[in-house]
Amino acid sequence: MKNENTRNMVIFAVCTAAILILYQVFVMGPQMERRKAAQDAAVAAQAAAPAGATAGAVPGSSATGALTFVTDRTQALGRVPRIPVSTPTLQGSLSLQGGRIDDLFLKNYRQTVDPSSPYEELFRPQGMEHAYFVQFGWTGPNVAGGVPGPNTVWRLTDGATLTPTTPVTLTWDNGQGLRFTRQIAIDAQYMFTVTDTVANLGTQPVIIAPYGRIERQGVPPALGKTQILHEGAIGTFSKGDGYATTQLKYGDWAKKPREEFESTGGWLGMTDKYWMAALIPPQTETVEAEFVVTDADRYNIHEARMLGETHTINPGRQITEVQHLFAGAKRNEILSAYEEQYDLPRFIYAIDWGFLFFLTRPIFLLVEFFYGLVGNFGVAILLLTLTIKLIMFPLANKSYESLSKMRKLQPQMEKIKEQHKDDPQAQQKATMELYQKEKINPLAGCLPILVQIPVFYALYKVLFVTIEMRHAPFFGWIRDLSAPDPTNIWNLFGLIPWDPSAVPLIGGLIGSHAGGFTLALSVLAIIYGFTMWLQQAMNPPAPDPVQRQIFAWMPIIFTFIMAGFPAGLLLYWAWNNVLSIAQQYVIMHRFKAENPIDDLIAKLTKKPA
């Protein structure tokens, strides 16, 4: 009988495998190929479509065929005339070819904590790898003489350098009665104002529509890889009576090469961790927006496009269209000010506050408030931790009272175990009766930990996504709270002059790096691990031996896991543990419960016999 069951099981397994293979080959395989072919055909048709072939179509990328790059920025910039850009926050230039805004650096931000390191780059001109730029223009069917396109060279007719007090003016005549005038202005932060005027000096009416386009030719390898942060397409569009924000990560965006929206007002663009470029139409106009990915010889080109309302310009008349471009750092107070100034829907959510935004934003605002008082984000995090502990003080008190009572009852619980060692049900019943008699809730000790989890995540999000925390120092060796503690146990925390990450084979494991499990224990990680162990040692031991072993290993395991997290997060968690230990120690003394701190003090102060 046993052999027959075995044979039947083998036959069943073989038949199942055969059915799955046949289904994959003859059903799923062809379906996947058809879907892929349809997608490729759509992308190819999109890439091959001539610019302006359809009324109201936004011209696509001018990059065609195999892309070739230059590494010399000066060579890329020197191909066409340029207008310098100089503000308190931005430095660069814009190109007269196509009127592109394609060369920008952020003057308030360096690439590293070294104050002499280069400025952070935002835009990069055509011809360089990962070119990234913005272009505004007009499109329309059958316009005699045409409209200015991506390669049109404008004339500079007013101004020499774009500054907050000196706008520049560009003009272009199409030779058939249309005169295009563009004034570009910029404020002291990151907002460009592009005012386009089109005058019809001919004898026939003209139909045209304004557009804006952000283009990124390929994505740098470091972007779009993190799961906790959104990097890619972003936009807020009207939906029903309100507005909704849409996001497409760079990796997912390429799988869905076109997303289209119709909106009254709103905004759209591309966002990185700390920086963003966003097109902003007049908030009373209806626009057609789209996120598009085209492929030039397997090199993804990402575009955010915006097409405005169609205008008819009669002979002797002119129209004016005002569009805006945000190009800069996603600072909370700057986005908030622009949201109010231009009545932009949900502009503050360009910062990825996460699904716990109702916690993340208040925590950030509280940290920023404390920073305004003390001038140090590390101290602000300590004050935030203290504030959270005060808010949860009553809940923590109840929890620590239950834990202290349970620790004091350990002898009686051991006696119950001994009396009912062969009857687990009787043992559990007697234990619960003891809890009821002493008015102890065994689950109360878990409540503070459960409350801390969303707070922990929200603070991690704040440290990870807000630019205010970027390169924010604490004291001593901690020069960036958003990065891991740079000290490393393998070089005795910097006393030995060598870099553990340079060791062959294991350098990636013992070298300091961000995120994930690492053997590169830092000073903050060790302090965190010790405080976690001490707090756990003050709790009553778990009744089950296996659970006791698991809890004993947890401080060690978490020390290695947390070593790669931002220093600000370790600072918060270690300081939180210290405050919890102090509160728990006072309560344990009140209930005269044994605790490891008193035991250690007794050992240190014990006089030798």
PDB file of N, CA and C in Angstrom, residues 7 13 33 50 71 86 109 117 167 237 248 289 353 378 384 388 420 439 472 496 507 515 518 520 572 577-578 602:
ATOM      1  N   ARG A   7       4.020   5.619  -5.634  1.00  0.00           N
ATOM      2  CA  ARG A   7       3.929   5.655  -7.083  1.00  0.00           C
ATOM      3  C   ARG A   7       2.910   6.687  -7.549  1.00  0.00           C
ATOM      4  N   ALA A  13       3.004  14.240  -9.410  1.00  0.00           N
ATOM      5  CA  ALA A  13       4.008  15.302  -9.525  1.00  0.00           C
ATOM      6  C   ALA A  13       4.464  15.471 -10.967  1.00  0.00           C
ATOM      7  N   GLU A  33       4.886  37.242 -25.545  1.00  0.00           N
ATOM      8  CA  GLU A  33       5.512  37.735 -26.771  1.00  0.00           C
ATOM      9  C   GLU A  33       4.621  38.745 -27.488  1.00  0.00           C
ATOM     10  N   PRO A  50       6.863  62.151 -36.584  1.00  0.00           N
ATOM     11  CA  PRO A  50       7.517  63.450 -36.769  1.00  0.00           C
ATOM     12  C   PRO A  50       6.953  64.491 -35.828  1.00  0.00           C
ATOM     13  N   THR A  71      32.794  64.216 -22.680  1.00  0.00           N
ATOM     14  CA  THR A  71      32.992  64.298 -21.230  1.00  0.00           C
ATOM     15  C   THR A  71      33.363  65.704 -20.798  1.00  0.00           C
ATOM     16  N   SER A  86      22.971  83.684 -12.822  1.00  0.00           N
ATOM     17  CA  SER A  86      23.623  83.894 -11.533  1.00  0.00           C
ATOM     18  C   SER A  86      22.615  84.421 -10.522  1.00  0.00           C
ATOM     19  N   TYR A 109      24.612  73.856  -2.116  1.00  0.00           N
ATOM     20  CA  TYR A 109      24.805  72.438  -1.803  1.00  0.00           C
ATOM     21  C   TYR A 109      26.059  71.904  -2.485  1.00  0.00           C
ATOM     22  N   SER A 117      34.263  70.964  -1.966  1.00  0.00           N
ATOM     23  CA  SER A 117      33.844  70.046  -3.025  1.00  0.00           C
ATOM     24  C   SER A 117      32.952  70.773  -4.029  1.00  0.00           C
ATOM     25  N   PRO A 167      16.030  90.323 -15.869  1.00  0.00           N
ATOM     26  CA  PRO A 167      15.551  89.283 -16.795  1.00  0.00           C
ATOM     27  C   PRO A 167      16.215  89.458 -18.154  1.00  0.00           C
ATOM     28  N   PHE A 237      -2.534  66.496 -10.617  1.00  0.00           N
ATOM     29  CA  PHE A 237      -3.510  66.820 -11.655  1.00  0.00           C
ATOM     30  C   PHE A 237      -4.911  66.855 -11.051  1.00  0.00           C
ATOM     31  N   LEU A 248       5.642  57.921 -10.782  1.00  0.00           N
ATOM     32  CA  LEU A 248       6.147  56.799 -11.559  1.00  0.00           C
ATOM     33  C   LEU A 248       7.642  56.688 -11.310  1.00  0.00           C
ATOM     34  N   ALA A 289      -1.154  66.719 -20.137  1.00  0.00           N
ATOM     35  CA  ALA A 289       0.145  66.350 -19.583  1.00  0.00           C
ATOM     36  C   ALA A 289       0.437  64.894 -19.912  1.00  0.00           C
ATOM     37  N   TRP A 353       6.932  62.303   1.710  1.00  0.00           N
ATOM     38  CA  TRP A 353       6.701  62.130   3.144  1.00  0.00           C
ATOM     39  C   TRP A 353       6.271  60.707   3.482  1.00  0.00           C
ATOM     40  N   GLY A 378      21.285  67.623  15.499  1.00  0.00           N
ATOM     41  CA  GLY A 378      21.474  66.504  16.422  1.00  0.00           C
ATOM     42  C   GLY A 378      20.830  66.783  17.774  1.00  0.00           C
ATOM     43  N   LEU A 384      13.513  66.271  20.384  1.00  0.00           N
ATOM     44  CA  LEU A 384      12.340  65.582  19.839  1.00  0.00           C
ATOM     45  C   LEU A 384      12.092  64.283  20.603  1.00  0.00           C
ATOM     46  N   ILE A 388       8.737  63.248  22.723  1.00  0.00           N
ATOM     47  CA  ILE A 388       7.946  62.034  22.496  1.00  0.00           C
ATOM     48  C   ILE A 388       7.840  61.217  23.776  1.00  0.00           C
ATOM     49  N   HIS A 420       3.879  22.390  38.080  1.00  0.00           N
ATOM     50  CA  HIS A 420       3.102  21.894  36.942  1.00  0.00           C
ATOM     51  C   HIS A 420       3.997  21.647  35.726  1.00  0.00           C
ATOM     52  N   LYS A 439      -2.971  41.953  39.621  1.00  0.00           N
ATOM     53  CA  LYS A 439      -3.429  43.009  38.717  1.00  0.00           C
ATOM     54  C   LYS A 439      -2.330  43.421  37.735  1.00  0.00           C
ATOM     55  N   ALA A 472      23.929  67.634   7.665  1.00  0.00           N
ATOM     56  CA  ALA A 472      23.729  68.345   8.933  1.00  0.00           C
ATOM     57  C   ALA A 472      24.625  67.725  10.003  1.00  0.00           C
ATOM     58  N   ILE A 496      43.749  53.768  13.679  1.00  0.00           N
ATOM     59  CA  ILE A 496      44.655  53.131  12.722  1.00  0.00           C
ATOM     60  C   ILE A 496      44.401  53.761  11.355  1.00  0.00           C
ATOM     61  N   GLY A 507      36.078  43.685   1.942  1.00  0.00           N
ATOM     62  CA  GLY A 507      36.022  45.126   2.182  1.00  0.00           C
ATOM     63  C   GLY A 507      34.606  45.668   2.206  1.00  0.00           C
ATOM     64  N   GLY A 515      23.100  51.535   4.887  1.00  0.00           N
ATOM     65  CA  GLY A 515      22.021  50.557   4.749  1.00  0.00           C
ATOM     66  C   GLY A 515      22.470  49.127   4.801  1.00  0.00           C
ATOM     67  N   THR A 518      25.986  44.999   8.200  1.00  0.00           N
ATOM     68  CA  THR A 518      27.410  45.279   8.056  1.00  0.00           C
ATOM     69  C   THR A 518      28.143  44.897   9.331  1.00  0.00           C
ATOM     70  N   ALA A 520      30.845  46.533  10.069  1.00  0.00           N
ATOM     71  CA  ALA A 520      31.575  47.766  10.376  1.00  0.00           C
ATOM     72  C   ALA A 520      30.881  48.501  11.517  1.00  0.00           C
ATOM     73  N   TYR A 572      18.798  59.006  17.845  1.00  0.00           N
ATOM     74  CA  TYR A 572      17.435  59.007  18.401  1.00  0.00           C
ATOM     75  C   TYR A 572      17.166  57.747  19.212  1.00  0.00           C
ATOM     76  N   ASN A 577      16.504  54.871  24.290  1.00  0.00           N
ATOM     77  CA  ASN A 577      16.783  53.755  25.208  1.00  0.00           C
ATOM     78  C   ASN A 577      17.281  54.255  26.553  1.00  0.00           C
ATOM     79  N   VAL A 578      18.154  55.266  26.529  1.00  0.00           N
ATOM     80  CA  VAL A 578      18.683  55.816  27.786  1.00  0.00           C
ATOM     81  C   VAL A 578      17.563  56.391  28.634  1.00  0.00           C
ATOM     82  N   ALA A 602      26.544  47.087  42.787  1.00  0.00           N
ATOM     83  CA  ALA A 602      26.933  46.304  43.964  1.00  0.00           C
ATOM     84  C   ALA A 602      28.248  45.567  43.744  1.00  0.00           C
TER      85      ALA A 602
END
